[in-house]
Short mmCIF file of C-alpha atoms in Angstrom, two decimals:
data_model
loop_
_atom_site.label_atom_id
_atom_site.label_comp_id
_atom_site.label_asym_id
_atom_site.label_seq_id
_atom_site.Cartn_x
_atom_site.Cartn_y
_atom_site.Cartn_z
CA UNK A 1 43.46 19.27 -59.33
CA UNK A 2 41.81 17.19 -56.17
CA UNK A 3 38.30 17.74 -57.54
CA UNK A 4 39.68 16.45 -61.16
CA UNK A 5 41.30 13.33 -59.59
CA UNK A 6 37.98 12.43 -57.62
CA UNK A 7 35.81 12.99 -60.95
CA UNK A 8 38.10 10.63 -62.66
CA UNK A 9 37.98 8.00 -59.70
CA UNK A 10 34.24 8.26 -59.77
CA UNK A 11 34.01 7.78 -63.54
CA UNK A 12 36.37 4.72 -63.61
CA UNK A 13 34.15 3.30 -60.50
CA UNK A 14 31.09 3.67 -62.68
CA UNK A 15 32.75 1.97 -65.66
CA UNK A 16 34.13 -0.76 -63.80
CA UNK A 17 30.72 -1.57 -61.98
CA UNK A 18 28.47 -0.93 -65.20
CA UNK A 19 31.11 -3.56 -67.10
CA UNK A 20 30.83 -5.92 -64.07
CA UNK A 21 27.10 -5.64 -63.98
CA UNK A 22 26.76 -6.30 -67.76
CA UNK A 23 29.28 -9.24 -67.06
CA UNK A 24 27.09 -10.80 -64.07
CA UNK A 25 23.90 -10.18 -66.14
CA UNK A 26 25.06 -12.41 -68.94
CA UNK A 27 26.40 -14.68 -66.34
CA UNK A 28 23.14 -15.08 -64.56
CA UNK A 29 21.34 -15.61 -67.96
CA UNK A 30 23.64 -18.45 -68.66
CA UNK A 31 23.34 -20.08 -65.21
CA UNK A 32 20.16 -19.16 -63.45
CA UNK A 33 17.77 -22.22 -63.70
CA UNK A 34 14.50 -20.42 -64.37
CA UNK A 35 13.86 -17.49 -67.01
CA UNK A 36 12.12 -15.51 -64.18
CA UNK A 37 15.15 -15.71 -61.90
CA UNK A 38 17.30 -14.64 -64.78
CA UNK A 39 15.22 -11.59 -65.58
CA UNK A 40 14.94 -10.83 -61.94
CA UNK A 41 18.83 -10.86 -61.92
CA UNK A 42 19.17 -8.88 -64.97
CA UNK A 43 17.21 -5.88 -64.00
CA UNK A 44 18.71 -5.31 -60.87
CA UNK A 45 22.16 -5.98 -62.21
CA UNK A 46 21.94 -3.49 -64.91
CA UNK A 47 19.79 -0.79 -62.83
CA UNK A 48 21.60 -0.83 -59.58
CA UNK A 49 25.34 -2.53 -60.51
CA UNK A 50 26.79 -0.91 -57.16
CA UNK A 51 24.53 -2.85 -55.01
CA UNK A 52 23.53 -5.70 -57.24
CA UNK A 53 27.06 -6.88 -58.32
CA UNK A 54 28.15 -7.78 -54.83
CA UNK A 55 24.78 -9.47 -53.96
CA UNK A 56 24.79 -11.43 -56.82
CA UNK A 57 28.33 -12.83 -56.37
CA UNK A 58 26.93 -13.64 -52.70
CA UNK A 59 23.82 -14.87 -53.28
CA UNK A 60 23.20 -15.52 -57.09
CA UNK A 61 24.91 -18.83 -57.43
CA UNK A 62 22.67 -22.05 -57.77
CA UNK A 63 25.36 -24.47 -57.80
CA UNK A 64 27.48 -25.42 -54.61
CA UNK A 65 31.02 -25.63 -55.97
CA UNK A 66 33.25 -28.00 -54.35
CA UNK A 67 30.15 -29.82 -53.02
CA UNK A 68 29.41 -31.17 -56.31
CA UNK A 69 32.52 -32.81 -56.24
CA UNK A 70 32.50 -33.74 -52.64
CA UNK A 71 29.33 -35.68 -53.03
CA UNK A 72 31.10 -37.98 -55.35
CA UNK A 73 33.59 -38.43 -52.99
CA UNK A 74 31.04 -38.94 -50.21
CA UNK A 75 29.28 -41.56 -52.10
CA UNK A 76 32.30 -43.50 -52.92
CA UNK A 77 33.54 -43.25 -49.31
CA UNK A 78 30.20 -44.40 -48.03
CA UNK A 79 30.08 -47.51 -50.36
CA UNK A 80 30.69 -49.82 -47.47
CA UNK A 81 28.61 -48.07 -45.06
CA UNK A 82 25.74 -48.04 -47.72
CA UNK A 83 26.14 -51.66 -48.03
CA UNK A 84 26.04 -52.00 -44.40
CA UNK A 85 22.97 -50.15 -44.47
CA UNK A 86 21.38 -51.92 -47.40
CA UNK A 87 22.20 -55.45 -45.45
CA UNK A 88 20.36 -53.98 -42.33
CA UNK A 89 17.46 -52.68 -43.72
CA UNK A 90 16.68 -55.25 -46.59
CA UNK A 91 14.37 -57.51 -44.59
CA UNK A 92 12.43 -54.20 -44.00
CA UNK A 93 12.66 -52.78 -47.48
CA UNK A 94 9.98 -52.60 -50.20
CA UNK A 95 10.00 -54.41 -53.60
CA UNK A 96 9.43 -51.93 -56.37
CA UNK A 97 6.27 -53.47 -57.43
CA UNK A 98 4.74 -52.98 -54.17
CA UNK A 99 5.48 -49.39 -53.82
CA UNK A 100 2.65 -46.53 -54.51
CA UNK A 101 3.22 -44.81 -57.51
CA UNK A 102 4.74 -41.68 -55.59
CA UNK A 103 7.46 -43.77 -53.90
CA UNK A 104 8.40 -45.62 -57.14
CA UNK A 105 8.68 -42.24 -59.08
CA UNK A 106 10.71 -40.60 -56.20
CA UNK A 107 13.08 -43.42 -55.14
CA UNK A 108 15.70 -43.02 -57.79
CA UNK A 109 16.10 -39.52 -56.59
CA UNK A 110 16.02 -40.73 -52.85
CA UNK A 111 19.10 -42.71 -52.85
CA UNK A 112 17.70 -44.82 -50.40
CA UNK A 113 15.22 -47.65 -49.91
CA UNK A 114 11.74 -47.38 -48.86
CA UNK A 115 11.12 -49.25 -45.59
CA UNK A 116 8.35 -50.65 -43.48
CA UNK A 117 8.47 -51.57 -39.82
CA UNK A 118 8.58 -47.95 -38.57
CA UNK A 119 6.85 -46.32 -35.90
CA UNK A 120 6.06 -42.87 -36.97
CA UNK A 121 4.82 -40.06 -33.92
CA UNK A 122 3.78 -36.60 -34.92
CA UNK A 123 5.12 -34.07 -32.48
CA UNK A 124 2.86 -31.11 -32.25
CA UNK A 125 4.44 -27.85 -31.42
CA UNK A 126 7.80 -26.79 -29.55
CA UNK A 127 6.92 -28.35 -26.21
CA UNK A 128 6.33 -31.88 -27.58
CA UNK A 129 9.54 -31.73 -29.94
CA UNK A 130 11.78 -30.36 -27.31
CA UNK A 131 10.70 -32.89 -24.76
CA UNK A 132 11.18 -35.82 -27.09
CA UNK A 133 14.59 -34.84 -28.53
CA UNK A 134 15.92 -34.35 -24.79
CA UNK A 135 14.25 -37.69 -23.93
CA UNK A 136 16.04 -39.27 -26.83
CA UNK A 137 19.49 -37.84 -25.98
CA UNK A 138 19.09 -39.15 -22.17
CA UNK A 139 18.40 -42.51 -23.27
CA UNK A 140 21.29 -42.59 -25.83
CA UNK A 141 23.71 -45.51 -25.35
CA UNK A 142 25.91 -45.40 -28.68
CA UNK A 143 25.87 -42.21 -30.36
CA UNK A 144 24.21 -38.84 -30.78
CA UNK A 145 24.16 -37.06 -34.41
CA UNK A 146 22.26 -33.55 -34.64
CA UNK A 147 22.20 -31.06 -37.57
CA UNK A 148 20.32 -27.83 -36.92
CA UNK A 149 20.07 -24.69 -39.24
CA UNK A 150 19.54 -22.77 -35.99
CA UNK A 151 20.92 -23.28 -32.51
CA UNK A 152 20.47 -20.28 -30.16
CA UNK A 153 22.21 -19.34 -27.23
CA UNK A 154 19.32 -19.10 -24.93
CA UNK A 155 17.62 -21.48 -22.00
CA UNK A 156 16.65 -23.83 -24.79
CA UNK A 157 19.85 -23.87 -26.39
CA UNK A 158 21.87 -24.52 -23.13
CA UNK A 159 19.24 -27.28 -22.29
CA UNK A 160 20.54 -29.17 -25.20
CA UNK A 161 23.85 -28.56 -24.93
CA UNK A 162 23.99 -29.65 -21.12
CA UNK A 163 22.28 -32.85 -22.46
CA UNK A 164 24.84 -33.63 -24.87
CA UNK A 165 27.59 -32.72 -22.42
CA UNK A 166 26.33 -35.49 -20.22
CA UNK A 167 26.58 -38.10 -23.18
CA UNK A 168 30.02 -36.92 -24.39
CA UNK A 169 31.38 -37.28 -20.84
CA UNK A 170 29.84 -40.60 -20.58
CA UNK A 171 32.12 -41.68 -23.37
CA UNK A 172 29.48 -41.61 -26.40
CA UNK A 173 30.45 -40.04 -29.73
CA UNK A 174 28.19 -36.76 -30.00
CA UNK A 175 28.42 -34.96 -33.21
CA UNK A 176 26.77 -31.85 -33.97
CA UNK A 177 26.40 -29.59 -37.19
CA UNK A 178 25.13 -26.07 -37.31
CA UNK A 179 24.69 -23.88 -40.28
CA UNK A 180 26.91 -20.57 -39.72
CA UNK A 181 24.62 -18.24 -41.41
CA UNK A 182 21.50 -19.37 -39.56
CA UNK A 183 23.62 -20.07 -36.16
CA UNK A 184 25.62 -16.97 -36.52
CA UNK A 185 25.36 -15.77 -33.37
CA UNK A 186 25.58 -19.43 -31.72
CA UNK A 187 29.11 -19.58 -33.56
CA UNK A 188 30.32 -16.80 -31.43
CA UNK A 189 28.90 -17.73 -27.90
CA UNK A 190 30.09 -18.98 -24.78
CA UNK A 191 27.65 -21.88 -25.12
CA UNK A 192 29.68 -23.41 -28.11
CA UNK A 193 32.95 -22.85 -26.38
CA UNK A 194 31.53 -24.64 -23.68
CA UNK A 195 30.29 -27.61 -25.47
CA UNK A 196 33.61 -28.04 -27.37
CA UNK A 197 35.44 -28.14 -24.31
CA UNK A 198 33.22 -30.69 -22.63
CA UNK A 199 33.99 -33.10 -25.54
CA UNK A 200 30.98 -32.58 -27.87
CA UNK A 201 32.30 -32.71 -31.53
CA UNK A 202 30.21 -29.67 -32.84
CA UNK A 203 31.35 -27.89 -36.08
CA UNK A 204 29.76 -25.45 -38.74
CA UNK A 205 28.66 -26.58 -41.85
CA UNK A 206 31.18 -24.75 -43.72
CA UNK A 207 29.29 -23.74 -46.76
CA UNK A 208 32.10 -21.03 -47.41
CA UNK A 209 34.92 -23.49 -47.08
CA UNK A 210 37.21 -23.23 -50.01
CA UNK A 211 38.47 -20.40 -52.36
CA UNK A 212 35.57 -20.53 -54.87
CA UNK A 213 33.29 -20.46 -51.77
CA UNK A 214 34.61 -17.59 -49.67
CA UNK A 215 32.08 -15.15 -50.25
CA UNK A 216 29.08 -16.96 -51.07
CA UNK A 217 26.24 -17.31 -48.31
CA UNK A 218 23.48 -18.56 -50.76
CA UNK A 219 23.76 -22.09 -49.73
CA UNK A 220 22.29 -23.32 -46.49
CA UNK A 221 22.01 -26.44 -44.42
CA UNK A 222 18.66 -26.05 -43.59
CA UNK A 223 17.95 -29.60 -42.10
CA UNK A 224 16.68 -30.03 -38.54
CA UNK A 225 17.79 -33.79 -37.73
CA UNK A 226 18.53 -35.92 -34.87
CA UNK A 227 19.75 -39.51 -34.78
CA UNK A 228 20.25 -41.47 -31.84
CA UNK A 229 21.94 -44.89 -31.70
CA UNK A 230 20.51 -46.07 -35.38
CA UNK A 231 17.47 -46.60 -33.79
CA UNK A 232 15.48 -43.38 -33.36
CA UNK A 233 15.40 -40.03 -35.30
CA UNK A 234 13.45 -36.71 -35.25
CA UNK A 235 13.04 -34.21 -38.20
CA UNK A 236 10.71 -31.52 -39.17
CA UNK A 237 10.32 -27.54 -38.72
CA UNK A 238 11.92 -27.07 -35.46
CA UNK A 239 15.00 -25.47 -34.63
CA UNK A 240 16.68 -25.12 -31.45
CA UNK A 241 15.99 -21.72 -29.31
CA UNK A 242 13.06 -20.29 -27.39
CA UNK A 243 11.07 -18.83 -29.99
CA UNK A 244 10.39 -22.43 -31.26
CA UNK A 245 8.52 -23.09 -27.96
CA UNK A 246 6.52 -19.89 -28.39
CA UNK A 247 8.74 -18.06 -25.53
CA UNK A 248 9.69 -15.22 -27.76
CA UNK A 249 7.26 -12.17 -26.41
CA UNK A 250 8.51 -10.13 -30.00
CA UNK A 251 6.92 -13.19 -31.91
CA UNK A 252 4.61 -14.90 -29.88
CA UNK A 253 2.95 -18.23 -30.43
CA UNK A 254 4.96 -20.62 -32.79
CA UNK A 255 2.76 -23.30 -34.62
CA UNK A 256 5.09 -26.25 -35.97
CA UNK A 257 5.09 -29.96 -36.59
CA UNK A 258 7.99 -32.45 -36.15
CA UNK A 259 8.25 -36.06 -36.42
CA UNK A 260 9.73 -38.98 -34.21
CA UNK A 261 10.66 -42.12 -36.08
CA UNK A 262 11.77 -45.31 -34.90
CA UNK A 263 12.82 -48.13 -37.20
CA UNK A 264 14.83 -48.92 -40.33
CA UNK A 265 14.15 -45.58 -42.07
CA UNK A 266 16.57 -44.19 -39.18
CA UNK A 267 19.46 -45.65 -41.30
CA UNK A 268 18.54 -43.50 -44.09
CA UNK A 269 18.82 -40.38 -41.82
CA UNK A 270 22.14 -41.45 -40.51
CA UNK A 271 23.50 -41.69 -44.04
CA UNK A 272 22.39 -38.12 -44.72
CA UNK A 273 24.00 -36.92 -41.59
CA UNK A 274 27.46 -38.69 -42.48
CA UNK A 275 27.33 -37.07 -45.96
CA UNK A 276 27.04 -33.79 -43.96
CA UNK A 277 29.53 -34.62 -41.79
CA UNK A 278 32.10 -35.51 -44.40
CA UNK A 279 31.53 -32.15 -45.78
CA UNK A 280 31.68 -30.39 -42.81
CA UNK A 281 34.33 -32.04 -40.86
CA UNK A 282 36.24 -33.41 -43.60
CA UNK A 283 36.31 -36.88 -42.10
CA UNK A 284 34.32 -40.17 -42.54
CA UNK A 285 32.07 -40.94 -39.87
CA UNK A 286 32.35 -44.51 -38.80
CA UNK A 287 28.77 -45.62 -38.72
CA UNK A 288 27.82 -49.13 -36.96
CA UNK A 289 24.46 -50.54 -37.46
CA UNK A 290 22.31 -52.93 -35.74
CA UNK A 291 20.12 -55.14 -37.63
CA UNK A 292 16.65 -54.13 -37.10
CA UNK A 293 13.38 -56.80 -36.51
CA UNK A 294 12.19 -58.35 -39.67
CA UNK A 295 8.69 -57.06 -38.71
CA UNK A 296 6.84 -56.35 -42.20
CA UNK A 297 4.25 -54.29 -39.95
CA UNK A 298 4.30 -50.97 -39.20
CA UNK A 299 4.46 -47.79 -41.64
CA UNK A 300 6.13 -47.32 -44.80
CA UNK A 301 8.46 -44.57 -45.06
CA UNK A 302 10.72 -43.01 -47.70
CA UNK A 303 13.35 -40.75 -46.31
CA UNK A 304 14.07 -37.95 -49.12
CA UNK A 305 17.07 -35.48 -48.64
CA UNK A 306 17.78 -32.96 -51.27
CA UNK A 307 20.78 -30.59 -51.78
CA UNK A 308 22.19 -28.26 -54.30
CA UNK A 309 24.72 -30.63 -55.71
CA UNK A 310 22.29 -32.68 -57.55
CA UNK A 311 21.98 -31.94 -61.42
CA UNK A 312 17.79 -32.15 -60.25
CA UNK A 313 15.67 -29.86 -58.25
CA UNK A 314 15.07 -32.75 -55.94
CA UNK A 315 12.72 -30.84 -53.62
CA UNK A 316 10.78 -29.45 -56.29
CA UNK A 317 10.36 -32.43 -58.19
CA UNK A 318 9.17 -34.03 -55.02
CA UNK A 319 6.31 -31.37 -54.48
CA UNK A 320 5.50 -31.60 -58.13
CA UNK A 321 4.99 -35.47 -57.62
CA UNK A 322 2.62 -35.08 -54.69
CA UNK A 323 0.70 -32.67 -56.59
CA UNK A 324 0.34 -34.85 -59.45
CA UNK A 325 -0.52 -37.82 -57.54
CA UNK A 326 -3.34 -36.07 -55.40
CA UNK A 327 -6.88 -37.54 -56.69
CA UNK A 328 -9.17 -36.31 -53.98
CA UNK A 329 -7.26 -34.25 -51.46
CA UNK A 330 -4.37 -32.35 -51.47
CA UNK A 331 -3.56 -30.09 -48.55
CA UNK A 332 -0.24 -27.91 -48.07
CA UNK A 333 1.15 -26.09 -45.36
CA UNK A 334 4.18 -23.86 -45.48
CA UNK A 335 5.69 -20.55 -44.30
CA UNK A 336 7.28 -19.51 -47.12
CA UNK A 337 4.87 -19.95 -50.03
CA UNK A 338 6.80 -18.51 -53.11
CA UNK A 339 6.35 -21.33 -55.70
CA UNK A 340 7.69 -21.38 -59.40
CA UNK A 341 5.24 -21.23 -62.40
CA UNK A 342 5.19 -24.94 -62.89
CA UNK A 343 3.95 -25.47 -59.17
CA UNK A 344 1.15 -22.97 -59.83
CA UNK A 345 0.08 -24.74 -62.87
CA UNK A 346 0.15 -27.86 -61.18
CA UNK A 347 -2.05 -26.70 -58.50
CA UNK A 348 -4.48 -25.24 -60.93
CA UNK A 349 -4.62 -28.53 -62.92
CA UNK A 350 -5.15 -30.62 -59.32
CA UNK A 351 -8.21 -28.28 -58.75
CA UNK A 352 -9.69 -28.64 -62.42
CA UNK A 353 -9.38 -32.61 -61.81
CA UNK A 354 -11.68 -32.10 -58.97
CA UNK A 355 -9.00 -32.30 -55.89
CA UNK A 356 -9.96 -30.46 -52.85
CA UNK A 357 -6.45 -28.20 -52.84
CA UNK A 358 -5.96 -26.21 -49.70
CA UNK A 359 -2.88 -24.00 -49.17
CA UNK A 360 -2.02 -22.71 -45.43
CA UNK A 361 0.33 -19.91 -44.89
CA UNK A 362 1.01 -17.73 -42.07
CA UNK A 363 -1.14 -14.50 -41.87
CA UNK A 364 2.09 -12.75 -40.45
CA UNK A 365 4.72 -13.70 -42.74
CA UNK A 366 8.49 -13.31 -42.31
CA UNK A 367 9.29 -9.92 -43.87
CA UNK A 368 7.31 -7.58 -46.14
CA UNK A 369 8.88 -9.14 -49.32
CA UNK A 370 7.45 -12.48 -48.53
CA UNK A 371 4.10 -11.24 -47.33
CA UNK A 372 3.55 -9.39 -50.53
CA UNK A 373 4.84 -12.32 -52.62
CA UNK A 374 2.38 -14.74 -50.78
CA UNK A 375 -0.54 -12.21 -51.61
CA UNK A 376 0.39 -12.11 -55.17
CA UNK A 377 0.78 -16.07 -55.62
CA UNK A 378 -2.77 -16.35 -53.34
CA UNK A 379 -4.32 -13.68 -56.21
CA UNK A 380 -3.27 -16.40 -58.73
CA UNK A 381 -4.51 -19.46 -57.45
CA UNK A 382 -8.13 -18.22 -56.10
CA UNK A 383 -9.87 -18.14 -59.72
CA UNK A 384 -8.88 -21.75 -60.34
CA UNK A 385 -10.57 -22.67 -57.06
CA UNK A 386 -7.55 -23.33 -54.84
CA UNK A 387 -8.51 -22.71 -51.27
CA UNK A 388 -5.70 -20.50 -49.52
CA UNK A 389 -6.04 -20.06 -45.71
CA UNK A 390 -4.10 -17.72 -43.36
CA UNK A 391 -3.09 -18.76 -40.14
CA UNK A 392 -3.50 -16.14 -37.16
CA UNK A 393 -2.95 -17.32 -33.99
CA UNK A 394 0.97 -17.30 -34.29
CA UNK A 395 3.61 -17.74 -36.84
CA UNK A 396 3.21 -21.12 -38.54
CA UNK A 397 6.19 -22.61 -39.52
CA UNK A 398 5.47 -26.26 -40.22
CA UNK A 399 5.89 -27.94 -43.58
CA UNK A 400 3.36 -30.56 -44.00
CA UNK A 401 1.67 -32.05 -47.26
CA UNK A 402 -1.37 -34.32 -46.98
CA UNK A 403 -2.39 -36.62 -50.08
CA UNK A 404 -5.56 -38.11 -50.40
CA UNK A 405 -6.04 -40.52 -47.46
CA UNK A 406 -2.87 -42.35 -47.06
CA UNK A 407 0.25 -40.19 -48.07
CA UNK A 408 1.82 -37.32 -46.00
CA UNK A 409 5.06 -35.34 -46.49
CA UNK A 410 6.58 -33.78 -43.12
CA UNK A 411 10.22 -32.18 -43.16
CA UNK A 412 12.03 -29.15 -43.49
CA UNK A 413 11.71 -28.14 -47.20
CA UNK A 414 9.54 -25.00 -47.99
CA UNK A 415 7.55 -24.18 -51.18
CA UNK A 416 10.17 -21.50 -52.43
CA UNK A 417 13.33 -21.22 -54.65
CA UNK A 418 15.45 -21.73 -51.80
CA UNK A 419 14.10 -24.82 -50.55
CA UNK A 420 13.74 -26.27 -54.24
CA UNK A 421 17.25 -25.01 -55.51
CA UNK A 422 19.49 -23.86 -52.91
CA UNK A 423 18.93 -25.52 -49.57
CA UNK A 424 20.23 -28.91 -48.05
CA UNK A 425 16.56 -30.14 -46.70
CA UNK A 426 15.09 -33.52 -45.74
CA UNK A 427 11.63 -34.91 -45.94
CA UNK A 428 9.92 -37.80 -44.31
CA UNK A 429 7.48 -39.31 -46.76
CA UNK A 430 4.94 -41.71 -45.07
CA UNK A 431 2.35 -43.81 -47.13
CA UNK A 432 -0.10 -45.16 -44.20
CA UNK A 433 -3.80 -44.26 -43.68
CA UNK A 434 -3.82 -44.29 -39.85
CA UNK A 435 -1.01 -42.10 -39.61
CA UNK A 436 -2.59 -39.75 -42.47
CA UNK A 437 -5.71 -39.58 -40.38
CA UNK A 438 -3.80 -38.33 -37.82
CA UNK A 439 -2.43 -35.49 -39.81
CA UNK A 440 -5.66 -34.61 -41.38
CA UNK A 441 -7.24 -34.15 -37.82
CA UNK A 442 -3.95 -32.17 -36.93
CA UNK A 443 -4.46 -29.87 -39.96
CA UNK A 444 -8.65 -29.44 -39.49
CA UNK A 445 -7.75 -27.95 -36.15
CA UNK A 446 -5.05 -25.58 -37.85
CA UNK A 447 -7.57 -24.85 -40.74
CA UNK A 448 -10.20 -23.78 -37.89
CA UNK A 449 -8.02 -21.26 -36.53
CA UNK A 450 -7.21 -19.84 -39.93
CA UNK A 451 -8.88 -17.39 -42.07
CA UNK A 452 -10.00 -18.37 -45.85
CA UNK A 453 -8.91 -15.61 -48.34
CA UNK A 454 -11.41 -14.30 -50.86
CA UNK A 455 -11.25 -12.02 -53.63
CA UNK A 456 -12.87 -9.20 -51.49
CA UNK A 457 -9.74 -9.29 -49.44
CA UNK A 458 -8.11 -7.62 -52.51
CA UNK A 459 -10.69 -5.12 -52.90
CA UNK A 460 -10.20 -1.48 -50.65
CA UNK A 461 -6.60 -2.11 -50.40
CA UNK A 462 -4.49 1.05 -50.62
CA UNK A 463 -2.82 2.10 -54.01
CA UNK A 464 0.40 0.77 -53.33
CA UNK A 465 -0.65 -2.79 -52.67
CA UNK A 466 -0.81 -4.04 -56.27
CA UNK A 467 2.35 -2.57 -57.68
CA UNK A 468 4.23 -4.10 -54.09
CA UNK A 469 2.43 -7.32 -54.91
CA UNK A 470 3.95 -7.16 -58.70
CA UNK A 471 7.31 -6.06 -57.51
CA UNK A 472 7.63 -8.77 -55.00
CA UNK A 473 6.31 -11.17 -57.80
CA UNK A 474 9.34 -9.95 -59.98
CA UNK A 475 11.76 -10.53 -57.35
CA UNK A 476 10.58 -13.81 -55.59
CA UNK A 477 13.20 -15.95 -57.21
CA UNK A 478 15.87 -14.46 -55.27
CA UNK A 479 14.17 -14.27 -52.04
#
């Protein structure tokens, strides 16, 4: 009798999961943005419904329910702030006719102005970035706004929190957002409790807030942004933790790039923070801007935030534009190089029109699936003449793109499905020959420490290598 009941329960469970797999597969076909992603989900949902169904409903969504409506509310609430920002940066904004083609194309997506009069400084690796961040906080006189994907409860995290506590006790507004998935250990740490008890206003981004979002973990705030007094900001690849300074013995050396920006472009970054704060905290941030000098000198900068609430894949379109604009040179560095077919085609076309196209990825990627996917896309790029380099001295985490002799992009967005469609990212695009030369020299040093991949690297591989590449390629849209 008990066996019969158990058999009935098992049969019912199989039937339920099979039906849920079919329903989920139909939903994936209807809503997944790419055919490749839809096919990947359909295969796993119909083949392994017991595992794939809950995974799909946690990770498979491509629209951030709630934030879509919230974005409209944010933009409405920020109208007065946006006007104040516009008034503040207008003397430093650039007329549309004077913009380079890339800025002119991306401006409608960026929702901010292109500004001049900016001082931009490269911060190469963790020591320089951490020192610059602490110095900026120590010098704050009005407010401190930070958002980070990862904050660790370690010595580096403690140094940051201690600096923030000092400013909070001086009476400055100190607002911090952390991603509750990326910073899941920090969310339960004594360091967070200490920060809260000493007046630091620190909150999770709350991607799981709301009934529709309770079980979804797919959307992440991947930004790394610090804004100080509306006069100085930092953004780039570095989170807050000892591994980003190369101090984690399990990971080893860490290669990354950050930016420090002073000038009117900082106001655009504060508006981005205000929108994130509105969602995370549920309150309007009262921004107060000091009108910057009217200097028309300095570097031309476009701040480009992107997020999954847009009807466009903003980060993907940004990279498409950079690729299509290249005439002599296109150098790309990314730790996660898992592009879609359109990006691959654009890179191939760039080579065919005579562009020096180079892609640098880490030799020790983050996980075996990412590693196999990287090899798969490398194999497709080589025949067209794209040069692929694998950086070996440590884990390379920088997200830097250099176009020709005057345009570069540095920020938080990777060349993968997650950054294109699912993550909150921010990128600074700089149009300046002097700064582009600095970036060129930095990347030349990286290329000198990297191994160029050739067709021979695919020969004499074990029998499982090609099937593993194919499998990783198949599932790359959901990595």
